[in-house]
Amino acid sequence: SFQEKFEKEYNEFLLAETIHAMMDEAHKSVRKLADESGLSPTVIQNIRSGTQEDIKLSNFINISHACGYKVFLEKDNQRIPL
């Protein structure tokens, strides 16, 4: 349906914008982030531009860590670092 497609594309846009913002804040270029996260510059660029349809959780965690962020799962009073 239109709504499902819209939500999927909007979520992909939000993820790309979040990664872009993390990179800007950490002053990371695509090449530097690729080196530090263990991903190829092409993968980083595809995620940043939103052309990557989906992103593996491990890639998101590696990108987040390389930008100085920690990723957590949180439920009620429980917090699990990833």
mmCIF file with all atom_site columns, C-alpha atoms in Angstrom:
data_model
loop_
_atom_site.group_PDB
_atom_site.id
_atom_site.type_symbol
_atom_site.label_atom_id
_atom_site.label_alt_id
_atom_site.label_comp_id
_atom_site.label_asym_id
_atom_site.label_entity_id
_atom_site.label_seq_id
_atom_site.pdbx_PDB_ins_code
_atom_site.Cartn_x
_atom_site.Cartn_y
_atom_site.Cartn_z
_atom_site.occupancy
_atom_site.B_iso_or_equiv
_atom_site.pdbx_formal_charge
_atom_site.auth_seq_id
_atom_site.auth_comp_id
_atom_site.auth_asym_id
_atom_site.auth_atom_id
_atom_site.pdbx_PDB_model_num
ATOM 1  C CA . SER A 1 1  ? 0.000  0.000  0.000  1.00 0.00 ? 1  SER A CA 1
ATOM 2  C CA . PHE A 1 2  ? 1.010  3.624  -0.336 1.00 0.00 ? 2  PHE A CA 1
ATOM 3  C CA . GLN A 1 3  ? 1.231  4.052  3.449  1.00 0.00 ? 3  GLN A CA 1
ATOM 4  C CA . GLU A 1 4  ? 3.570  1.072  3.888  1.00 0.00 ? 4  GLU A CA 1
ATOM 5  C CA . LYS A 1 5  ? 5.826  2.226  1.050  1.00 0.00 ? 5  LYS A CA 1
ATOM 6  C CA . PHE A 1 6  ? 5.875  5.763  2.427  1.00 0.00 ? 6  PHE A CA 1
ATOM 7  C CA . GLU A 1 7  ? 6.798  4.577  5.929  1.00 0.00 ? 7  GLU A CA 1
ATOM 8  C CA . LYS A 1 8  ? 9.575  2.312  4.609  1.00 0.00 ? 8  LYS A CA 1
ATOM 9  C CA . GLU A 1 9  ? 11.082 5.086  2.494  1.00 0.00 ? 9  GLU A CA 1
ATOM 10 C CA . TYR A 1 10 ? 10.723 7.618  5.312  1.00 0.00 ? 10 TYR A CA 1
ATOM 11 C CA . ASN A 1 11 ? 12.521 5.291  7.750  1.00 0.00 ? 11 ASN A CA 1
ATOM 12 C CA . GLU A 1 12 ? 15.321 4.771  5.231  1.00 0.00 ? 12 GLU A CA 1
ATOM 13 C CA . PHE A 1 13 ? 15.571 8.553  4.845  1.00 0.00 ? 13 PHE A CA 1
ATOM 14 C CA . LEU A 1 14 ? 15.743 9.016  8.636  1.00 0.00 ? 14 LEU A CA 1
ATOM 15 C CA . LEU A 1 15 ? 18.505 6.431  8.929  1.00 0.00 ? 15 LEU A CA 1
ATOM 16 C CA . ALA A 1 16 ? 20.533 8.059  6.151  1.00 0.00 ? 16 ALA A CA 1
ATOM 17 C CA . GLU A 1 17 ? 20.068 11.491 7.781  1.00 0.00 ? 17 GLU A CA 1
ATOM 18 C CA . THR A 1 18 ? 21.050 10.125 11.209 1.00 0.00 ? 18 THR A CA 1
ATOM 19 C CA . ILE A 1 19 ? 24.269 8.651  9.830  1.00 0.00 ? 19 ILE A CA 1
ATOM 20 C CA . HIS A 1 20 ? 24.974 11.862 7.933  1.00 0.00 ? 20 HIS A CA 1
ATOM 21 C CA . ALA A 1 21 ? 24.512 13.879 11.147 1.00 0.00 ? 21 ALA A CA 1
ATOM 22 C CA . MET A 1 22 ? 26.760 11.516 13.152 1.00 0.00 ? 22 MET A CA 1
ATOM 23 C CA . MET A 1 23 ? 29.467 11.834 10.501 1.00 0.00 ? 23 MET A CA 1
ATOM 24 C CA . ASP A 1 24 ? 29.211 15.630 10.457 1.00 0.00 ? 24 ASP A CA 1
ATOM 25 C CA . GLU A 1 25 ? 29.365 15.878 14.235 1.00 0.00 ? 25 GLU A CA 1
ATOM 26 C CA . ALA A 1 26 ? 32.376 13.548 14.394 1.00 0.00 ? 26 ALA A CA 1
ATOM 27 C CA . HIS A 1 27 ? 34.042 15.335 11.428 1.00 0.00 ? 27 HIS A CA 1
ATOM 28 C CA . LYS A 1 28 ? 34.370 12.049 9.528  1.00 0.00 ? 28 LYS A CA 1
ATOM 29 C CA . SER A 1 29 ? 34.752 11.817 5.778  1.00 0.00 ? 29 SER A CA 1
ATOM 30 C CA . VAL A 1 30 ? 33.375 8.818  3.932  1.00 0.00 ? 30 VAL A CA 1
ATOM 31 C CA . ARG A 1 31 ? 36.903 7.420  3.506  1.00 0.00 ? 31 ARG A CA 1
ATOM 32 C CA . LYS A 1 32 ? 37.896 7.969  7.150  1.00 0.00 ? 32 LYS A CA 1
ATOM 33 C CA . LEU A 1 33 ? 34.659 6.426  8.415  1.00 0.00 ? 33 LEU A CA 1
ATOM 34 C CA . ALA A 1 34 ? 35.123 3.480  6.055  1.00 0.00 ? 34 ALA A CA 1
ATOM 35 C CA . ASP A 1 35 ? 38.646 2.894  7.396  1.00 0.00 ? 35 ASP A CA 1
ATOM 36 C CA . GLU A 1 36 ? 37.539 3.141  11.027 1.00 0.00 ? 36 GLU A CA 1
ATOM 37 C CA . SER A 1 37 ? 34.374 1.053  10.678 1.00 0.00 ? 37 SER A CA 1
ATOM 38 C CA . GLY A 1 38 ? 35.823 -1.673 8.473  1.00 0.00 ? 38 GLY A CA 1
ATOM 39 C CA . LEU A 1 39 ? 33.327 -0.988 5.677  1.00 0.00 ? 39 LEU A CA 1
ATOM 40 C CA . SER A 1 40 ? 34.013 0.014  2.119  1.00 0.00 ? 40 SER A CA 1
ATOM 41 C CA . PRO A 1 41 ? 33.631 3.675  1.099  1.00 0.00 ? 41 PRO A CA 1
ATOM 42 C CA . THR A 1 42 ? 30.974 2.537  -1.393 1.00 0.00 ? 42 THR A CA 1
ATOM 43 C CA . VAL A 1 43 ? 28.858 0.996  1.375  1.00 0.00 ? 43 VAL A CA 1
ATOM 44 C CA . ILE A 1 44 ? 29.190 4.147  3.511  1.00 0.00 ? 44 ILE A CA 1
ATOM 45 C CA . GLN A 1 45 ? 28.251 6.368  0.565  1.00 0.00 ? 45 GLN A CA 1
ATOM 46 C CA . ASN A 1 46 ? 25.266 4.180  -0.352 1.00 0.00 ? 46 ASN A CA 1
ATOM 47 C CA . ILE A 1 47 ? 23.975 4.290  3.225  1.00 0.00 ? 47 ILE A CA 1
ATOM 48 C CA . ARG A 1 48 ? 24.517 8.050  3.422  1.00 0.00 ? 48 ARG A CA 1
ATOM 49 C CA . SER A 1 49 ? 22.747 8.723  0.157  1.00 0.00 ? 49 SER A CA 1
ATOM 50 C CA . GLY A 1 50 ? 19.853 6.422  0.996  1.00 0.00 ? 50 GLY A CA 1
ATOM 51 C CA . THR A 1 51 ? 20.449 4.172  -2.026 1.00 0.00 ? 51 THR A CA 1
ATOM 52 C CA . GLN A 1 52 ? 21.200 1.249  0.295  1.00 0.00 ? 52 GLN A CA 1
ATOM 53 C CA . GLU A 1 53 ? 17.788 -0.397 0.760  1.00 0.00 ? 53 GLU A CA 1
ATOM 54 C CA . ASP A 1 54 ? 18.616 -1.848 4.150  1.00 0.00 ? 54 ASP A CA 1
ATOM 55 C CA . ILE A 1 55 ? 21.520 -1.754 6.580  1.00 0.00 ? 55 ILE A CA 1
ATOM 56 C CA . LYS A 1 56 ? 22.859 -4.583 8.665  1.00 0.00 ? 56 LYS A CA 1
ATOM 57 C CA . LEU A 1 57 ? 22.734 -3.956 12.386 1.00 0.00 ? 57 LEU A CA 1
ATOM 58 C CA . SER A 1 58 ? 26.451 -4.754 12.643 1.00 0.00 ? 58 SER A CA 1
ATOM 59 C CA . ASN A 1 59 ? 27.231 -2.065 10.045 1.00 0.00 ? 59 ASN A CA 1
ATOM 60 C CA . PHE A 1 60 ? 25.138 0.501  11.915 1.00 0.00 ? 60 PHE A CA 1
ATOM 61 C CA . ILE A 1 61 ? 26.886 -0.385 15.188 1.00 0.00 ? 61 ILE A CA 1
ATOM 62 C CA . ASN A 1 62 ? 30.335 -0.131 13.565 1.00 0.00 ? 62 ASN A CA 1
ATOM 63 C CA . ILE A 1 63 ? 29.473 3.247  12.026 1.00 0.00 ? 63 ILE A CA 1
ATOM 64 C CA . SER A 1 64 ? 28.046 4.492  15.337 1.00 0.00 ? 64 SER A CA 1
ATOM 65 C CA . HIS A 1 65 ? 31.100 3.400  17.301 1.00 0.00 ? 65 HIS A CA 1
ATOM 66 C CA . ALA A 1 66 ? 33.475 4.955  14.747 1.00 0.00 ? 66 ALA A CA 1
ATOM 67 C CA . CYS A 1 67 ? 31.590 8.253  15.215 1.00 0.00 ? 67 CYS A CA 1
ATOM 68 C CA . GLY A 1 68 ? 31.889 8.000  19.001 1.00 0.00 ? 68 GLY A CA 1
ATOM 69 C CA . TYR A 1 69 ? 28.362 6.782  19.754 1.00 0.00 ? 69 TYR A CA 1
ATOM 70 C CA . LYS A 1 70 ? 27.187 3.819  21.803 1.00 0.00 ? 70 LYS A CA 1
ATOM 71 C CA . VAL A 1 71 ? 24.142 1.788  20.781 1.00 0.00 ? 71 VAL A CA 1
ATOM 72 C CA . PHE A 1 72 ? 21.776 0.272  23.349 1.00 0.00 ? 72 PHE A CA 1
ATOM 73 C CA . LEU A 1 73 ? 18.660 -1.850 23.511 1.00 0.00 ? 73 LEU A CA 1
ATOM 74 C CA . GLU A 1 74 ? 16.435 -0.504 26.234 1.00 0.00 ? 74 GLU A CA 1
ATOM 75 C CA . LYS A 1 75 ? 13.293 -1.887 27.826 1.00 0.00 ? 75 LYS A CA 1
ATOM 76 C CA . ASP A 1 76 ? 11.834 -0.705 31.108 1.00 0.00 ? 76 ASP A CA 1
ATOM 77 C CA . ASN A 1 77 ? 14.823 -0.526 33.487 1.00 0.00 ? 77 ASN A CA 1
ATOM 78 C CA . GLN A 1 78 ? 17.014 -2.856 31.454 1.00 0.00 ? 78 GLN A CA 1
ATOM 79 C CA . ARG A 1 79 ? 19.707 -1.452 29.166 1.00 0.00 ? 79 ARG A CA 1
ATOM 80 C CA . ILE A 1 80 ? 21.870 -3.707 27.019 1.00 0.00 ? 80 ILE A CA 1
ATOM 81 C CA . PRO A 1 81 ? 24.886 -2.239 25.187 1.00 0.00 ? 81 PRO A CA 1
ATOM 82 C CA . LEU A 1 82 ? 25.490 -3.447 21.651 1.00 0.00 ? 82 LEU A CA 1
#
